[in-house]
Amino acid sequence: MQFAEPTKPRQEIRVISATPRVHRLGILLSGRGSNFLAIAAAIAQGRLANATIAVVISNRRDAPGIAAARSAGFATEVIEPQGRKRAEQDAEIVASLRAHQVDLVCLAGYMRLLSAEFVRAFPQRILNIHPSLLPAFPGLEAQRQALEYGVTVSGCTVHFVDEELDHGVIVLQKTVPVLADDDEHTLAARIIVQEHVAYAEAIDRVISGKYRFAGRRYVAAQTETE
């Protein structure tokens, strides 16, 4: 007589989905902080997922942006120049960012040039937003420069920060028309609306990690369905 082999217990297969990593942002600002507030709103509304603001740092104690951050309950620090060399102030800021375990530094109207040591402390992990279509009109008063040059299209640029002014690899740009009756204020008002959209979108692209550099070009990685 043959006996059937006992059936083996069916092995249970568990599929465990990894929890997406939450990236910690460090915001640097010098003024009203409208781009900081736009980033915070994008996170709160779920438009910028997998990100949290770890700390907001200003070089000015009277900056409205730092007051807004404090009122909203974010960790804040004021690190003023106080006659020190830029590298000394930057070293203190870098130490603060590291203490708050920041993954990505976002300059949001930060009106100080970063030292080479600062940039090297966060390689390809510092973003800036500029109110022009770089490489056109870098530096201060970009809207005035655009109007004086007579362009018919302007906009904003989110780019990685390197050791040169407004020079790093561009993540994305958004455009606005320059109207015949524009002045610096009306043009700036339309550009900043696009800045508030562009910065959150750029942060989302960067923290996804789905990109590569081809020379100076930011190239989004293709998905399997593309």
Short mmCIF file of C-alpha atoms in Angstrom, two decimals:
data_model
loop_
_atom_site.label_atom_id
_atom_site.label_comp_id
_atom_site.label_asym_id
_atom_site.label_seq_id
_atom_site.Cartn_x
_atom_site.Cartn_y
_atom_site.Cartn_z
CA MET A 1 0.00 0.00 0.00
CA GLN A 2 1.29 3.39 -0.92
CA PHE A 3 0.79 6.32 1.31
CA ALA A 4 0.58 9.84 -0.02
CA GLU A 5 3.32 12.10 1.10
CA PRO A 6 2.15 14.49 3.73
CA THR A 7 1.45 17.86 2.25
CA LYS A 8 3.92 20.51 3.23
CA PRO A 9 2.50 23.54 4.92
CA ARG A 10 2.12 26.33 2.43
CA GLN A 11 4.84 28.87 2.94
CA GLU A 12 3.50 32.27 3.80
CA ILE A 13 4.87 35.03 1.62
CA ARG A 14 4.86 38.48 3.07
CA VAL A 15 5.30 41.52 0.89
CA ILE A 16 6.66 44.39 2.88
CA SER A 17 6.63 47.77 1.23
CA ALA A 18 9.47 50.00 2.27
CA THR A 19 8.45 53.26 3.86
CA PRO A 20 9.68 56.13 1.67
CA ARG A 21 12.50 58.05 3.24
CA VAL A 22 11.60 61.48 4.54
CA HIS A 23 14.21 63.99 3.42
CA ARG A 24 15.13 66.73 5.85
CA LEU A 25 15.32 70.23 4.39
CA GLY A 26 17.37 73.10 5.74
CA ILE A 27 16.05 76.52 4.66
CA LEU A 28 18.30 79.59 4.54
CA LEU A 29 16.68 83.01 4.19
CA SER A 30 17.40 86.70 4.69
CA GLY A 31 14.07 88.41 4.07
CA ARG A 32 10.34 87.76 4.08
CA GLY A 33 10.72 84.07 3.23
CA SER A 34 7.90 83.75 0.71
CA ASN A 35 9.58 80.79 -0.97
CA PHE A 36 10.08 79.13 2.42
CA LEU A 37 6.36 79.57 3.14
CA ALA A 38 5.51 78.13 -0.28
CA ILE A 39 7.68 75.07 0.41
CA ALA A 40 6.08 74.62 3.82
CA ALA A 41 2.61 74.87 2.26
CA ALA A 42 3.49 72.32 -0.42
CA ILE A 43 4.60 69.86 2.28
CA ALA A 44 1.52 70.49 4.42
CA GLN A 45 -0.81 70.04 1.43
CA GLY A 46 0.88 66.83 0.31
CA ARG A 47 2.14 68.29 -2.96
CA LEU A 48 5.71 67.78 -1.78
CA ALA A 49 5.81 64.32 -0.27
CA ASN A 50 8.64 62.66 1.63
CA ALA A 51 10.06 65.97 2.83
CA THR A 52 10.07 67.87 6.09
CA ILE A 53 11.62 71.17 7.12
CA ALA A 54 14.25 70.38 9.73
CA VAL A 55 15.48 73.92 10.42
CA VAL A 56 15.14 77.49 9.14
CA ILE A 57 18.27 79.64 9.44
CA SER A 58 18.66 83.36 8.81
CA ASN A 59 21.62 85.72 8.80
CA ARG A 60 19.30 88.52 9.93
CA ARG A 61 17.56 88.61 13.28
CA ASP A 62 14.89 90.99 11.93
CA ALA A 63 14.03 88.88 8.87
CA PRO A 64 10.24 88.47 8.63
CA GLY A 65 10.80 84.93 7.34
CA ILE A 66 12.50 83.77 10.53
CA ALA A 67 9.66 85.25 12.59
CA ALA A 68 7.14 83.41 10.41
CA ALA A 69 9.07 80.15 10.81
CA ARG A 70 9.21 80.57 14.57
CA SER A 71 5.47 81.31 14.74
CA ALA A 72 4.76 78.19 12.68
CA GLY A 73 6.70 76.03 15.13
CA PHE A 74 9.74 75.23 13.03
CA ALA A 75 13.21 74.95 14.54
CA THR A 76 14.98 78.25 13.84
CA GLU A 77 18.41 79.75 14.25
CA VAL A 78 19.84 83.20 13.61
CA ILE A 79 23.52 83.18 12.68
CA GLU A 80 24.60 86.75 11.98
CA PRO A 81 27.90 87.79 10.37
CA GLN A 82 28.91 90.06 13.27
CA GLY A 83 32.00 91.24 11.40
CA ARG A 84 33.30 87.71 10.89
CA LYS A 85 34.74 86.34 7.70
CA ARG A 86 32.26 84.56 5.48
CA ALA A 87 33.98 81.21 6.00
CA GLU A 88 33.61 81.52 9.78
CA GLN A 89 29.90 82.25 9.59
CA ASP A 90 29.41 79.48 7.04
CA ALA A 91 31.18 76.98 9.27
CA GLU A 92 28.67 77.73 12.03
CA ILE A 93 25.75 77.33 9.62
CA VAL A 94 27.13 74.05 8.30
CA ALA A 95 27.46 72.79 11.87
CA SER A 96 23.83 73.70 12.55
CA LEU A 97 22.62 71.99 9.36
CA ARG A 98 24.53 68.86 10.28
CA ALA A 99 23.20 68.94 13.84
CA HIS A 100 19.68 68.96 12.38
CA GLN A 101 20.62 66.10 10.01
CA VAL A 102 19.74 68.09 6.91
CA ASP A 103 19.76 66.22 3.60
CA LEU A 104 19.08 69.11 1.22
CA VAL A 105 19.82 72.81 1.72
CA CYS A 106 17.39 75.25 0.08
CA LEU A 107 18.34 78.90 -0.31
CA ALA A 108 15.13 80.94 -0.15
CA GLY A 109 16.15 84.54 -0.60
CA TYR A 110 19.43 84.08 1.26
CA MET A 111 21.44 87.20 0.44
CA ARG A 112 24.92 85.95 1.29
CA LEU A 113 27.34 84.22 -1.04
CA LEU A 114 28.34 80.78 0.20
CA SER A 115 31.99 79.98 0.75
CA ALA A 116 33.67 77.16 -1.15
CA GLU A 117 33.86 75.21 2.10
CA PHE A 118 30.09 75.44 2.54
CA VAL A 119 29.45 74.18 -0.99
CA ARG A 120 31.87 71.30 -0.54
CA ALA A 121 30.16 70.34 2.74
CA PHE A 122 26.92 69.59 0.81
CA PRO A 123 28.01 68.56 -2.70
CA GLN A 124 25.07 68.67 -5.13
CA ARG A 125 22.80 69.05 -2.11
CA ILE A 126 22.21 72.81 -2.20
CA LEU A 127 19.45 74.38 -4.28
CA ASN A 128 18.81 78.03 -5.10
CA ILE A 129 16.04 79.86 -6.93
CA HIS A 130 16.80 82.90 -9.07
CA PRO A 131 14.30 85.32 -10.69
CA SER A 132 15.57 85.03 -14.26
CA LEU A 133 16.13 82.42 -16.93
CA LEU A 134 19.75 81.66 -16.20
CA PRO A 135 22.37 82.07 -17.52
CA ALA A 136 20.72 85.40 -18.38
CA PHE A 137 20.81 88.10 -15.73
CA PRO A 138 22.61 86.53 -12.75
CA GLY A 139 23.18 88.40 -9.53
CA LEU A 140 21.12 91.21 -8.04
CA GLU A 141 18.23 93.11 -9.66
CA ALA A 142 17.57 90.44 -12.26
CA GLN A 143 14.19 91.94 -13.17
CA ARG A 144 15.73 95.35 -13.83
CA GLN A 145 18.41 93.71 -15.94
CA ALA A 146 15.75 91.90 -17.98
CA LEU A 147 13.76 95.08 -18.60
CA GLU A 148 16.83 97.09 -19.56
CA TYR A 149 17.92 94.38 -21.99
CA GLY A 150 14.50 94.38 -23.61
CA VAL A 151 13.64 90.68 -23.38
CA THR A 152 10.06 89.63 -24.05
CA VAL A 153 10.21 86.50 -21.85
CA SER A 154 11.62 86.12 -18.35
CA GLY A 155 11.00 83.71 -15.49
CA CYS A 156 12.77 81.81 -12.75
CA THR A 157 15.38 79.09 -12.42
CA VAL A 158 15.96 76.47 -9.75
CA HIS A 159 19.53 75.25 -9.86
CA PHE A 160 22.14 73.40 -7.86
CA VAL A 161 24.65 75.67 -6.14
CA ASP A 162 28.32 75.45 -7.00
CA GLU A 163 31.23 77.75 -6.18
CA GLU A 164 30.27 80.33 -8.84
CA LEU A 165 27.42 82.83 -8.63
CA ASP A 166 24.11 81.56 -10.08
CA HIS A 167 26.01 78.96 -12.08
CA GLY A 168 25.17 75.39 -11.02
CA VAL A 169 23.27 72.78 -13.00
CA ILE A 170 19.68 73.85 -13.76
CA VAL A 171 16.92 71.61 -12.40
CA LEU A 172 13.98 73.44 -13.97
CA GLN A 173 12.84 76.80 -15.29
CA LYS A 174 9.45 78.47 -15.61
CA THR A 175 8.67 81.38 -17.90
CA VAL A 176 6.52 84.51 -17.76
CA PRO A 177 5.93 87.09 -20.50
CA VAL A 178 7.42 90.54 -20.14
CA LEU A 179 4.65 93.04 -20.88
CA ALA A 180 5.09 96.40 -22.55
CA ASP A 181 4.02 98.32 -19.43
CA ASP A 182 6.00 96.22 -16.94
CA ASP A 183 8.26 97.73 -14.33
CA GLU A 184 10.51 95.85 -11.91
CA HIS A 185 7.70 95.40 -9.39
CA THR A 186 5.01 94.09 -11.75
CA LEU A 187 7.46 91.71 -13.43
CA ALA A 188 8.76 90.49 -10.07
CA ALA A 189 5.20 89.90 -8.85
CA ARG A 190 4.45 87.57 -11.78
CA ILE A 191 7.78 85.79 -11.51
CA ILE A 192 7.41 85.04 -7.82
CA VAL A 193 4.10 83.25 -8.45
CA GLN A 194 6.04 80.84 -10.65
CA GLU A 195 8.87 80.63 -8.11
CA HIS A 196 6.46 79.28 -5.52
CA VAL A 197 5.43 76.51 -7.89
CA ALA A 198 8.89 75.80 -9.27
CA TYR A 199 10.77 75.41 -5.99
CA ALA A 200 8.55 72.66 -4.59
CA GLU A 201 8.56 70.88 -7.93
CA ALA A 202 12.36 71.05 -8.13
CA ILE A 203 12.80 69.77 -4.57
CA ASP A 204 10.51 66.86 -5.38
CA ARG A 205 12.60 66.01 -8.44
CA VAL A 206 15.85 66.14 -6.51
CA ILE A 207 14.79 64.11 -3.48
CA SER A 208 13.38 61.45 -5.79
CA GLY A 209 16.94 60.71 -6.88
CA LYS A 210 15.65 59.89 -10.35
CA TYR A 211 18.06 61.99 -12.36
CA ARG A 212 21.61 62.17 -13.59
CA PHE A 213 23.99 64.80 -14.89
CA ALA A 214 25.12 64.87 -18.51
CA GLY A 215 27.78 67.53 -18.48
CA ARG A 216 25.92 70.62 -17.31
CA ARG A 217 22.51 69.15 -18.05
CA TYR A 218 20.08 67.75 -15.50
CA VAL A 219 18.52 64.64 -17.06
CA ALA A 220 15.44 63.04 -15.51
CA ALA A 221 15.64 59.25 -15.38
CA GLN A 222 13.11 57.44 -17.54
CA THR A 223 10.62 55.10 -15.89
CA GLU A 224 10.02 51.55 -17.05
CA THR A 225 6.83 52.57 -18.85
CA GLU A 226 8.54 55.27 -20.89
#
